[in-house]
XYZ file of C-alpha atoms in Angstrom:
784
model
C -74.249 -53.074 13.149
C -72.021 -49.956 13.329
C -68.571 -52.327 12.881
C -69.618 -53.239 8.876
C -70.706 -49.402 8.576
C -67.271 -48.734 9.600
C -65.198 -50.972 7.745
C -67.532 -50.460 4.495
C -66.236 -46.855 4.947
C -62.876 -47.824 5.221
C -62.969 -50.088 2.063
C -64.512 -47.565 -0.122
C -62.202 -44.865 1.386
C -59.250 -47.725 0.102
C -60.571 -47.876 -3.172
C -61.327 -44.279 -3.853
C -57.392 -43.364 -2.754
C -56.387 -45.850 -5.252
C -58.311 -44.929 -8.037
C -57.344 -40.940 -7.346
C -54.258 -41.856 -6.626
C -50.902 -40.418 -9.514
C -51.505 -38.392 -12.185
C -54.444 -38.199 -14.816
C -53.128 -40.309 -17.149
C -52.254 -42.861 -14.152
C -56.196 -42.623 -13.629
C -57.301 -42.418 -17.524
C -55.469 -46.100 -17.077
C -56.635 -47.336 -14.571
C -60.292 -46.188 -15.088
C -59.845 -48.115 -18.960
C -58.737 -51.265 -17.306
C -61.677 -51.413 -15.053
C -64.142 -50.695 -17.398
C -62.687 -53.404 -20.353
C -62.867 -56.202 -17.225
C -65.594 -55.073 -16.289
C -67.076 -55.219 -20.088
C -65.390 -58.406 -20.252
C -67.268 -60.182 -17.273
C -70.673 -58.506 -18.743
C -69.876 -59.852 -22.123
C -68.977 -63.285 -20.904
C -71.972 -63.453 -19.013
C -75.009 -62.770 -21.273
C -72.974 -64.308 -23.841
C -75.263 -67.297 -25.298
C -73.452 -70.946 -25.600
C -74.953 -73.646 -26.722
C -72.278 -76.119 -25.904
C -70.316 -76.831 -22.609
C -67.312 -77.458 -23.963
C -67.590 -73.593 -25.620
C -68.573 -72.391 -21.788
C -64.804 -74.116 -20.831
C -63.717 -71.858 -23.875
C -65.321 -68.765 -22.818
C -64.288 -69.037 -19.427
C -60.944 -69.895 -20.314
C -60.991 -66.438 -23.066
C -61.665 -63.832 -20.137
C -59.401 -65.441 -17.679
C -56.690 -65.100 -19.860
C -57.900 -61.511 -21.485
C -57.965 -60.422 -17.418
C -54.732 -61.763 -16.295
C -52.944 -60.424 -19.401
C -54.608 -57.096 -18.767
C -53.579 -57.493 -15.301
C -50.625 -57.990 -15.927
C -50.427 -55.671 -18.844
C -51.695 -52.751 -16.509
C -49.419 -53.594 -13.546
C -46.041 -53.860 -15.793
C -46.841 -50.612 -18.241
C -43.691 -49.396 -18.627
C -41.947 -52.641 -19.018
C -44.017 -52.959 -21.696
C -43.961 -50.361 -25.011
C -44.743 -53.002 -27.822
C -46.055 -56.235 -28.490
C -45.191 -59.434 -26.700
C -45.965 -63.472 -25.602
C -49.221 -61.483 -23.328
C -50.917 -60.117 -26.863
C -49.906 -62.993 -28.931
C -52.410 -64.548 -25.891
C -54.888 -62.035 -25.724
C -55.200 -62.803 -29.682
C -55.842 -66.303 -28.668
C -58.211 -65.520 -26.295
C -60.208 -63.076 -28.658
C -60.630 -65.658 -31.119
C -61.847 -68.850 -29.248
C -64.707 -66.353 -27.606
C -65.896 -65.409 -31.504
C -65.644 -68.840 -31.824
C -67.019 -70.376 -29.122
C -70.330 -67.547 -28.815
C -73.580 -67.814 -30.583
C -73.408 -64.618 -31.517
C -69.554 -63.457 -32.420
C -71.175 -59.560 -32.232
C -70.944 -59.827 -28.791
C -66.724 -59.553 -28.505
C -67.510 -56.093 -29.672
C -68.946 -55.785 -25.976
C -65.185 -55.426 -24.669
C -62.998 -55.252 -27.558
C -63.848 -51.827 -27.673
C -62.837 -51.477 -24.566
C -59.653 -53.451 -25.189
C -58.664 -51.486 -27.817
C -58.763 -47.822 -25.715
C -57.442 -49.677 -22.798
C -54.845 -51.360 -24.666
C -54.362 -47.472 -26.455
C -52.681 -45.876 -23.119
C -49.334 -47.855 -23.778
C -46.420 -47.366 -26.175
C -46.294 -45.299 -28.898
C -48.754 -44.257 -31.893
C -47.354 -46.710 -34.041
C -47.499 -49.830 -31.287
C -51.502 -49.037 -30.547
C -52.398 -49.223 -33.499
C -50.225 -52.154 -34.377
C -51.956 -53.752 -30.888
C -55.312 -53.272 -32.836
C -54.820 -54.285 -36.566
C -53.615 -57.577 -33.762
C -57.026 -57.656 -31.906
C -58.821 -56.933 -35.448
C -57.278 -59.920 -37.158
C -57.971 -62.172 -33.530
C -61.599 -61.082 -34.363
C -61.709 -61.909 -37.517
C -60.416 -65.187 -37.729
C -62.499 -66.103 -34.993
C -64.884 -65.276 -36.381
C -63.912 -66.976 -39.661
C -63.857 -69.950 -37.445
C -66.823 -69.057 -36.247
C -68.719 -69.333 -39.795
C -66.504 -72.632 -40.861
C -68.783 -74.883 -38.352
C -71.683 -77.190 -39.650
C -73.869 -75.325 -36.912
C -73.125 -71.637 -38.102
C -74.789 -70.655 -41.125
C -74.862 -67.533 -40.514
C -73.222 -65.360 -42.575
C -74.862 -61.521 -41.377
C -73.857 -62.254 -37.650
C -69.864 -62.594 -39.327
C -70.795 -59.410 -41.281
C -72.020 -57.656 -38.408
C -68.646 -58.054 -36.889
C -66.696 -56.800 -39.472
C -68.898 -54.057 -40.607
C -68.044 -52.781 -36.494
C -63.601 -52.661 -37.396
C -63.913 -49.028 -38.847
C -65.915 -47.903 -35.535
C -62.871 -49.364 -33.216
C -59.705 -47.846 -35.637
C -61.781 -44.625 -35.071
C -62.096 -45.743 -31.291
C -58.063 -45.754 -31.445
C -58.143 -42.576 -32.736
C -59.813 -40.708 -30.476
C -58.764 -42.900 -27.647
C -54.685 -41.670 -28.960
C -55.802 -37.974 -29.151
C -56.866 -38.126 -25.432
C -54.229 -40.245 -24.281
C -51.843 -37.924 -25.621
C -54.278 -35.089 -24.526
C -53.314 -36.217 -21.107
C -49.537 -37.208 -21.143
C -48.827 -33.497 -22.539
C -50.787 -31.961 -19.674
C -48.767 -34.174 -17.432
C -45.378 -33.847 -19.016
C -45.993 -30.046 -18.630
C -47.134 -30.362 -14.939
C -43.562 -32.674 -14.497
C -41.387 -29.681 -16.007
C -43.164 -26.541 -14.028
C -43.168 -29.184 -10.775
C -39.048 -29.664 -11.859
C -38.536 -25.767 -12.073
C -40.213 -24.861 -9.142
C -38.579 -27.619 -6.762
C -35.309 -26.096 -8.293
C -36.534 -22.566 -7.494
C -37.596 -23.493 -4.380
C -34.387 -25.624 -3.619
C -31.449 -22.969 -4.622
C -33.472 -20.079 -3.067
C -30.685 -20.466 0.424
C -28.109 -22.190 -1.373
C -25.103 -20.200 -1.205
C -22.867 -23.490 -2.067
C -22.094 -23.955 -5.503
C -21.842 -27.456 -5.489
C -25.185 -27.986 -3.937
C -26.828 -25.549 -6.851
C -25.572 -28.143 -9.472
C -26.711 -31.185 -7.952
C -30.517 -29.569 -7.714
C -29.382 -27.924 -10.983
C -29.051 -31.509 -12.411
C -31.909 -33.180 -10.418
C -34.495 -30.619 -12.008
C -32.598 -31.619 -15.434
C -33.104 -35.206 -15.148
C -37.124 -34.914 -14.046
C -37.639 -32.561 -17.057
C -35.268 -34.649 -19.482
C -37.469 -37.615 -18.031
C -40.854 -35.493 -19.141
C -39.577 -34.896 -22.460
C -39.697 -37.781 -24.701
C -35.980 -37.511 -26.982
C -34.904 -34.697 -24.571
C -31.132 -34.641 -23.968
C -28.952 -32.219 -21.803
C -26.034 -31.409 -20.611
C -23.933 -29.161 -18.596
C -20.658 -28.464 -20.888
C -17.359 -26.746 -18.569
C -15.263 -25.392 -21.521
C -11.842 -25.232 -20.242
C -8.707 -24.884 -22.679
C -11.165 -24.800 -25.484
C -12.526 -28.746 -24.390
C -15.779 -29.011 -23.752
C -17.164 -31.500 -20.920
C -20.232 -32.712 -20.290
C -19.699 -34.836 -16.784
C -23.347 -33.786 -16.377
C -25.775 -35.572 -18.771
C -29.400 -36.159 -18.375
C -31.433 -38.657 -20.564
C -30.617 -40.980 -23.338
C -27.126 -40.711 -23.278
C -25.618 -43.109 -25.620
C -21.615 -42.088 -24.749
C -19.829 -39.760 -22.709
C -19.933 -36.630 -24.242
C -16.059 -34.388 -24.674
C -16.657 -31.632 -27.325
C -13.371 -30.766 -29.058
C -12.103 -27.336 -30.334
C -15.123 -25.438 -28.855
C -14.758 -21.658 -29.795
C -13.704 -19.250 -27.682
C -15.530 -16.295 -28.196
C -19.088 -18.876 -28.435
C -21.990 -17.379 -26.269
C -25.643 -16.485 -26.303
C -28.250 -18.993 -27.232
C -26.612 -20.488 -30.603
C -26.331 -23.326 -32.395
C -22.951 -25.460 -31.695
C -20.652 -25.978 -34.620
C -20.285 -29.665 -33.023
C -23.513 -31.177 -33.916
C -21.551 -34.503 -35.499
C -20.121 -34.840 -31.920
C -23.659 -34.457 -30.065
C -24.988 -36.542 -32.053
C -22.480 -39.561 -31.567
C -22.724 -38.724 -28.008
C -26.599 -39.051 -28.558
C -26.660 -42.131 -30.274
C -29.410 -40.091 -32.620
C -29.664 -37.203 -35.239
C -31.013 -34.054 -33.433
C -31.521 -30.770 -33.234
C -29.290 -28.830 -30.345
C -29.143 -25.446 -28.678
C -26.817 -24.226 -26.311
C -27.706 -21.784 -23.551
C -24.943 -19.771 -22.083
C -24.987 -20.115 -18.178
C -23.222 -16.245 -16.701
C -21.164 -18.052 -14.060
C -18.149 -16.476 -13.265
C -16.133 -19.886 -13.299
C -15.537 -20.201 -17.592
C -17.673 -21.004 -19.723
C -20.499 -22.893 -19.341
C -23.184 -24.519 -21.755
C -26.810 -26.069 -21.299
C -26.811 -28.842 -23.781
C -30.342 -29.411 -25.507
C -31.524 -31.080 -27.990
C -32.725 -34.879 -29.038
C -35.117 -36.563 -31.866
C -37.943 -35.194 -31.948
C -37.964 -32.841 -29.838
C -41.377 -30.594 -29.046
C -40.909 -27.476 -28.256
C -41.498 -27.316 -24.771
C -38.894 -29.280 -23.902
C -36.713 -26.625 -24.885
C -38.924 -23.347 -23.084
C -37.969 -25.413 -19.913
C -34.018 -26.098 -20.768
C -34.002 -22.195 -21.663
C -35.672 -21.904 -17.912
C -34.050 -24.245 -16.811
C -30.941 -22.859 -17.742
C -31.853 -18.913 -16.329
C -32.374 -20.929 -12.627
C -29.457 -22.437 -12.590
C -26.909 -19.003 -13.530
C -28.862 -17.290 -11.192
C -28.408 -19.927 -8.526
C -24.972 -19.823 -9.346
C -24.180 -16.024 -9.706
C -26.270 -15.336 -6.094
C -23.419 -17.615 -4.742
C -20.684 -16.360 -6.667
C -21.641 -12.617 -5.292
C -21.869 -14.535 -1.387
C -18.173 -16.005 -1.853
C -17.109 -12.550 -2.815
C -18.962 -10.865 0.013
C -17.554 -13.194 2.262
C -14.361 -12.676 0.856
C -14.400 -8.958 1.457
C -15.860 -9.106 5.262
C -13.062 -12.066 5.262
C -10.223 -9.978 4.026
C -7.914 -7.070 3.763
C -8.649 -4.809 0.413
C -4.590 -3.485 0.406
C -2.826 -7.078 0.756
C -5.503 -9.900 0.147
C -4.542 -11.137 3.824
C -7.003 -12.272 5.952
C -7.817 -9.493 8.504
C -8.374 -8.995 12.293
C -12.759 -10.080 11.935
C -11.311 -13.784 10.181
C -7.605 -13.321 11.734
C -9.725 -13.736 15.618
C -12.417 -16.385 13.894
C -9.067 -18.589 13.428
C -7.511 -18.672 16.466
C -11.086 -19.488 17.928
C -11.613 -22.368 15.630
C -7.808 -23.451 16.245
C -8.135 -23.063 20.440
C -11.414 -25.531 20.156
C -9.090 -27.901 18.008
C -6.289 -27.972 20.486
C -8.676 -28.445 23.370
C -9.956 -31.518 21.678
C -6.571 -33.106 20.324
C -4.468 -34.917 22.847
C -1.302 -33.821 20.361
C 1.376 -32.040 22.279
C 1.651 -29.450 18.795
C -0.282 -26.688 19.614
C -1.759 -23.832 17.492
C 0.870 -20.725 17.543
C 0.365 -17.372 16.680
C 3.187 -14.652 15.028
C 2.617 -11.035 15.980
C 4.907 -9.169 13.351
C 5.609 -6.028 13.158
C 7.669 -3.519 10.686
C 10.124 -1.431 11.895
C 9.960 2.292 11.024
C 8.191 1.486 8.869
C 6.297 5.188 9.626
C 9.635 6.698 8.138
C 8.656 4.972 4.667
C 5.374 6.686 4.296
C 6.243 10.161 5.834
C 9.652 9.586 3.273
C 8.416 8.725 0.084
C 4.616 8.947 0.814
C 1.161 6.751 2.009
C 2.006 4.852 -1.952
C 5.380 3.983 -1.283
C 3.646 2.951 2.034
C 1.207 0.539 0.218
C 4.052 -1.374 -2.010
C 5.441 -1.827 1.769
C 2.329 -3.148 2.717
C 2.021 -5.541 -0.152
C 4.744 -6.606 -0.589
C 5.146 -7.806 2.720
C 1.623 -9.748 2.552
C 2.791 -11.494 -0.328
C 6.566 -12.912 1.287
C 4.721 -13.769 3.822
C 2.113 -15.762 1.787
C 5.284 -17.029 -0.112
C 7.398 -18.047 3.627
C 4.055 -19.022 5.578
C 2.237 -21.431 2.534
C -0.096 -23.730 3.451
C 1.576 -24.035 6.906
C -0.698 -21.098 8.040
C -3.049 -18.206 7.927
C -1.609 -15.212 7.389
C -3.446 -11.837 8.329
C -3.296 -7.743 8.280
C -4.236 -6.521 11.654
C -4.494 -3.146 10.400
C -1.395 -0.559 10.263
C 2.467 -1.958 9.622
C 0.733 -5.169 11.785
C 0.804 -8.329 10.325
C 0.382 -11.804 11.943
C -0.092 -15.678 11.266
C -1.716 -18.441 12.639
C 0.239 -21.840 12.489
C -2.705 -24.071 14.435
C -0.426 -27.377 15.194
C 3.222 -26.988 15.078
C 6.287 -27.119 17.781
C 7.815 -23.777 19.606
C 10.988 -24.533 17.434
C 9.268 -24.858 13.967
C 7.480 -21.682 15.140
C 10.798 -19.730 15.868
C 12.153 -20.867 12.559
C 9.361 -19.585 10.485
C 9.472 -16.478 12.861
C 12.837 -16.211 11.479
C 12.354 -16.615 7.930
C 9.709 -14.467 7.642
C 12.177 -11.412 9.345
C 14.869 -12.702 6.468
C 11.919 -12.499 3.847
C 10.722 -8.652 4.811
C 14.272 -7.443 5.563
C 14.901 -7.523 1.409
C 14.085 -4.078 0.221
C 11.490 -3.032 -1.378
C 10.625 -1.514 -4.975
C 8.229 1.657 -4.426
C 7.544 4.164 -6.843
C 8.121 7.727 -5.708
C 6.917 9.825 -8.660
C 3.514 10.531 -9.838
C 4.919 12.243 -13.189
C 7.954 10.569 -13.885
C 6.977 7.166 -12.260
C 10.237 7.145 -10.686
C 11.366 3.841 -8.564
C 13.680 3.521 -5.573
C 14.281 1.156 -3.225
C 13.757 0.953 0.378
C 14.422 -1.494 2.908
C 12.312 -2.045 6.232
C 13.055 -4.848 9.080
C 10.211 -6.653 11.070
C 10.049 -7.576 14.636
C 8.576 -11.014 14.866
C 6.866 -12.110 18.605
C 6.217 -15.974 18.979
C 3.545 -17.606 21.377
C 1.977 -20.485 22.296
C -1.374 -20.859 21.646
C -2.074 -23.567 24.658
C -2.931 -22.085 28.393
C -4.357 -18.940 27.209
C -7.554 -18.898 29.215
C -8.577 -15.661 28.100
C -9.020 -16.610 24.523
C -8.132 -15.076 21.803
C -7.117 -12.130 22.833
C -4.107 -13.456 25.441
C -2.684 -15.696 22.855
C -2.468 -11.911 20.144
C -1.513 -9.827 23.617
C 1.350 -12.473 24.506
C 2.510 -12.489 21.113
C 2.388 -8.891 21.224
C 4.535 -8.969 24.381
C 7.273 -10.903 22.493
C 7.078 -9.147 19.051
C 7.603 -5.673 21.667
C 10.061 -7.699 23.415
C 11.923 -8.240 19.872
C 11.512 -4.504 19.248
C 13.608 -3.385 22.247
C 16.398 -5.642 21.590
C 16.687 -4.224 18.566
C 14.342 -6.353 16.121
C 14.317 -10.202 14.685
C 12.445 -12.755 16.564
C 11.734 -13.181 20.743
C 9.145 -16.285 21.868
C 6.882 -15.492 24.963
C 7.700 -17.273 27.905
C 11.291 -16.021 27.390
C 11.059 -13.139 29.752
C 13.717 -10.563 29.090
C 13.841 -7.471 31.465
C 12.074 -5.337 28.522
C 9.457 -8.185 28.090
C 8.256 -8.321 31.281
C 8.205 -4.570 31.953
C 6.039 -4.723 29.062
C 3.714 -7.277 30.334
C 3.645 -5.214 33.045
C 2.561 -2.284 31.479
C -0.509 -4.267 29.486
C -1.710 -5.654 32.495
C -1.460 -2.065 34.669
C -2.818 -0.356 31.333
C -5.950 -3.037 31.589
C -7.263 -1.392 34.781
C -6.636 2.017 34.987
C -9.379 3.780 33.831
C -11.333 1.279 36.982
C -8.346 2.245 39.285
C -9.009 6.630 38.114
C -5.763 7.114 36.055
C -7.409 7.685 33.057
C -7.170 12.078 33.174
C -8.328 14.076 30.366
C -6.777 17.505 29.854
C -7.843 20.154 27.152
C -6.004 22.250 25.056
C -8.259 25.334 23.770
C -9.463 25.795 20.465
C -9.577 29.451 19.824
C -11.030 31.890 17.325
C -8.291 33.040 14.650
C -8.677 37.081 14.516
C -6.653 39.890 12.514
C -5.256 40.981 15.476
C -3.495 37.883 17.630
C -3.779 38.811 20.922
C -7.339 39.439 21.108
C -8.369 36.017 20.896
C -11.508 34.528 22.455
C -12.175 31.042 23.692
C -14.967 28.297 21.497
C -14.015 25.262 22.140
C -11.132 22.312 23.692
C -9.902 18.918 22.502
C -10.018 16.670 25.125
C -6.661 14.958 25.344
C -6.408 11.772 27.436
C -3.636 11.663 29.876
C -2.245 8.379 31.696
C -1.802 9.293 35.434
C 0.558 6.541 36.422
C 1.362 6.158 40.039
C 5.095 5.570 39.162
C 5.752 7.001 35.943
C 3.893 10.395 36.569
C 1.947 11.443 34.228
C 2.372 9.516 30.519
C 0.717 11.612 27.605
C -1.106 9.319 24.778
C 2.595 8.665 22.769
C 3.665 6.440 25.015
C -0.051 4.198 25.678
C -2.021 4.476 22.932
C -0.495 2.603 20.459
C -0.464 -0.648 23.232
C -4.108 0.257 24.369
C -5.335 -0.894 20.859
C -3.585 -3.864 20.915
C -4.734 -4.819 24.127
C -8.134 -4.212 23.531
C -8.372 -1.659 26.892
C -9.314 1.090 24.479
C -12.624 0.498 24.522
C -12.726 1.748 28.414
C -10.332 3.951 28.165
C -12.365 6.218 25.060
C -15.374 5.651 26.551
C -14.353 6.677 29.586
C -12.581 10.421 27.810
C -15.766 10.570 25.910
C -18.066 10.098 29.348
C -15.801 12.905 30.722
C -15.787 15.730 28.544
C -19.191 15.092 27.457
C -19.821 16.023 31.397
C -17.408 18.348 31.936
C -18.733 20.860 28.067
C -22.080 19.960 29.557
C -20.833 21.762 33.283
C -19.152 24.809 31.366
C -22.753 25.320 29.526
C -24.618 25.695 31.981
C -21.959 28.037 33.969
C -22.766 29.536 30.397
C -19.254 29.185 28.644
C -21.303 26.957 25.666
C -17.962 25.810 24.290
C -17.721 22.605 21.293
C -15.367 19.692 23.236
C -13.312 17.632 20.408
C -12.863 13.797 21.452
C -10.360 11.935 19.553
C -11.375 8.477 17.835
C -8.732 5.808 17.802
C -9.427 3.346 14.825
C -10.055 -0.047 16.995
C -13.028 2.221 18.641
C -14.596 3.358 14.880
C -14.396 -0.163 14.429
C -16.331 -1.309 16.788
C -20.399 -1.629 16.692
C -20.531 -0.422 20.076
C -18.975 3.650 19.354
C -22.567 4.999 18.387
C -24.222 3.525 21.589
C -21.474 4.651 23.688
C -21.842 8.494 22.041
C -25.128 8.598 22.508
C -25.396 7.042 25.849
C -22.862 9.620 26.959
C -24.826 12.826 25.360
C -27.848 11.149 27.068
C -26.260 11.137 30.342
C -24.560 14.180 30.419
C -27.194 16.380 28.874
C -24.744 18.014 26.231
C -26.327 19.205 22.792
C -25.155 16.925 20.013
C -23.888 19.518 17.692
C -21.439 20.453 20.830
C -19.533 17.128 20.490
C -16.832 16.947 17.637
C -15.812 13.631 17.590
C -12.357 13.917 15.304
C -11.119 11.064 13.309
C -8.239 10.421 10.344
C -9.202 9.332 6.527
C -7.065 6.772 7.078
C -8.869 5.192 9.948
C -11.912 4.890 6.570
C -9.807 3.353 4.390
C -8.331 0.385 7.358
C -11.653 -0.055 9.052
C -13.942 -1.872 5.895
C -16.822 -0.307 7.987
C -16.064 2.880 9.217
C -17.420 5.044 6.198
C -21.269 3.990 7.275
C -19.848 4.299 11.782
C -19.443 8.138 10.731
C -22.264 8.486 8.965
C -24.380 6.699 11.439
C -22.091 9.224 14.385
C -23.246 12.416 12.227
C -26.785 11.302 12.163
C -26.822 11.747 15.634
C -26.301 15.406 15.831
C -22.368 15.201 16.516
C -19.631 17.407 14.112
C -17.084 14.822 12.202
C -13.647 16.637 12.245
C -10.566 15.318 9.272
C -7.835 14.913 11.742
C -4.145 15.406 10.345
C -5.415 16.943 7.282
C -3.163 17.086 3.808
C -0.715 14.310 5.187
C -3.181 11.426 3.697
C -3.156 10.584 -0.377
C -7.083 10.426 0.207
C -8.233 13.722 1.983
C -9.660 14.851 -0.664
C -11.893 11.187 -1.608
C -12.658 11.999 2.099
C -13.893 15.327 2.024
C -16.531 13.905 -0.819
C -17.485 10.773 0.995
C -17.656 11.945 4.741
C -20.061 14.167 6.553
C -17.073 16.611 7.744
C -18.407 19.713 9.604
C -14.407 20.772 10.209
C -11.074 19.906 8.796
C -7.878 19.950 10.745
C -4.735 21.150 9.184
C -1.704 19.082 10.633
C 1.207 20.355 12.228
C 3.959 20.183 10.023
C 2.132 22.938 7.655
C 1.642 25.156 10.134
C 5.261 24.890 11.035
C 6.578 25.758 7.472
C 4.268 28.734 6.575
C 6.228 31.225 7.936
C 9.583 30.150 5.552
C 7.988 27.632 3.027
C 6.542 28.935 0.457
C 4.564 25.132 -0.598
C 3.474 25.369 3.242
C 1.397 28.746 3.223
C -0.342 27.551 -0.486
C -0.705 24.933 1.018
C -2.616 26.080 3.628
C -4.764 28.784 1.742
C -5.399 26.285 -1.082
C -6.930 23.924 1.930
C -9.133 27.501 3.473
C -10.353 28.484 -0.086
C -11.588 24.540 -0.924
C -13.004 24.043 2.301
C -14.897 27.588 2.380
C -16.691 26.137 -1.115
C -17.130 23.392 0.447
C -18.927 24.782 4.402
C -16.674 24.020 6.288
C -14.575 25.126 9.401
C -10.921 25.294 9.192
C -7.962 24.912 12.589
C -5.092 24.966 12.342
C -3.057 22.558 14.568
C 0.557 23.524 16.314
C 0.341 27.381 16.387
C 3.320 28.455 18.123
C 3.905 31.987 17.046
C 2.270 35.356 16.618
C 3.843 35.431 13.075
C 1.965 31.476 12.226
C -1.829 33.161 13.828
C -1.252 36.286 11.667
C -0.764 34.210 8.925
C -3.438 31.469 9.343
C -5.967 34.632 9.857
C -4.868 36.065 7.081
C -5.031 33.100 5.101
C -9.066 32.687 5.736
C -8.564 29.509 8.992
C -11.530 29.975 11.250
C -9.402 28.861 14.622
C -6.039 27.853 16.021
C -5.124 25.174 18.836
C -1.452 24.847 20.011
C 1.211 26.211 22.185
C 0.860 29.737 21.760
C -2.510 29.761 23.397
C -2.032 26.864 26.096
C -0.654 23.545 26.536
C -3.046 20.764 27.180
C -4.432 21.575 30.861
C -6.457 19.661 33.376
C -9.281 20.698 34.638
C -9.403 22.891 37.121
C -6.397 24.815 34.949
C -8.773 25.425 32.028
C -11.598 26.999 34.458
C -8.079 29.626 35.449
C -7.532 29.981 31.694
C -10.743 30.156 30.830
C -11.776 33.223 33.520
C -8.995 34.898 31.088
C -10.508 34.511 27.747
C -13.579 36.857 26.133
C -16.636 34.676 26.222
C -17.752 32.882 22.336
C -20.853 31.591 22.141
C -19.839 28.906 19.332
C -21.110 30.503 15.784
C -23.626 28.447 14.088
C -23.434 25.001 12.712
C -23.429 24.711 9.264
C -24.330 20.792 8.562
C -22.551 19.216 5.778
C -23.423 16.235 4.087
C -22.056 14.362 1.303
C -24.652 15.732 -1.326
C -23.397 19.416 -0.577
């Protein structure tokens, strides 16, 4: 018994699921079909039939009607108008009326048959089917009346009298069907738009957005009879719509589209649209503000409801929004991977490309492999110093253009920073790489026209050479760093040989020495060879002999076991290129904080200045290193001054954000070599600067060149208005100190007071000076 009950429940559940399947129109059609079949069977069961032949006719009529209506229900989409099945319906209805004893009995299912048939096709088709059915019943009634046994005319007129009700039922049924169909179309359009929104929310690829948009357009067109949609892209004044939705008769091409056309306005090419659609309609174009030219969504068609145009407008807005997001993502990606000055790939993008090239080479069996060319300009410093940074930018931009033209599609060109460039050749040989490197040298050495005057815009030609190192990536177990270091070593070998091209592995004495030096530098910190010396920063007074120390600058030295004490000018650039700068910089910062904290405990709370290199400022770990050094040493953050140059902020994409993050920890920011950069004033406006250090070149000329003194005075006045302290570098004469004090500079630093000293010697120097507590620190932000 339990098994039968479970089976019965399963059958009921299956029937319920079948009945509830689909939208409201499908369910209405299903209901009317079941009622029509049921009413037919019930009417046939209770109808009076006098003869055996009549019973056979009634049975045959019922079978034909049920078969026809089942076929019509199952193949609704394929039967939009009357056909042979409708003719069979007519014969069956006429036969049924003629065979029964009471013709009005046919009304028991005629009404529901008309309701059922009204759900398919247009209103005109439904009316034709109703007339068709009524005519068949009329013919059947006439045949019934003509038979000798049937003489009651009232029975026949009873059938005819019900026809107005049948037509009224048809009108009501069509109204119900139209309302249901409108609801379904609205739901389909809303679902298409919702699906589009969900599909494109995370997309950043333009082609995928267009595919999702056209899928939604096809669904909207299918849900809106008569609607035709096309995405028209205009190029050179001609519009092509290769993406279309709806029943277009032919491909759409719009000739002579106005260049200024925009907004939601009717296109002046209705004839072309009508021809492509195969019908006369009303057309509207919705401008899509996408960055790749003029693009419109064209909507229109015959007998088009307002809901269709509204859906087209929403569709256009959704596609345009998604495409703009794709364009914004592409722009951000380009900015993140591109050097802002030259448009070449930046250091990060180049490293990623080399990583990928190494991985691809490991998977391949070919002999040719990736090569890296390291390109360094010769004498570029003299361009900046002699003609200004604007001329230097012109040279860098011209070099980038020549690299692109020389390398072409053979490789990826990048600017690593400053005047250093690199080229990745994904798959080539040593001979080809060397030949291309020589072509780069030849291209770069061609003179460059630069602008050397602002007012007169004077132009002058400058010429720089370049040295190129060639390194094969295969066998570099250290990954990108080792590959770049190999190319750097080869470049240095070329530079020491007077410029040109050098290939890593063809060892010259200079290249071998450079390689040894880089290896030694990589382990110098771990071996305790990196030392910190201190040069005092003194408070300026009118009496040059009255010197009080307020701080010191931490200066790095490499105590090489064979070379002796090596200055930063001989190894910092190599450390930046090899990556050793991060370990060296962290050590210097940590030692400086520890020593400054010790002096503070001993009653000498001095500020300590530490230089930050461009490679450190480009590293996300710098903020963590600074916080860690302050925490371990216990040094108050306001006693630590980090010195940067404005060029660092311009070269490192995220440097401005990092400087603000550093300032937020409480440390002070100083701009070093102030006045030599072309963006010094911009640096003061954008950076949270507490100090500026006037470049030694102005200090050296202050006693003999009125222009240099005027610049110093202007810097002091401007800094004073901004609440920024001024430190003068390179003070070597008493006269210089007196001029600086008279100009209002706050601090000075230079050989007049002391050379950079080791910790012990600096302690002795301090013992002879008046203790001075740091002046109250005034915090400045970019809002000041």
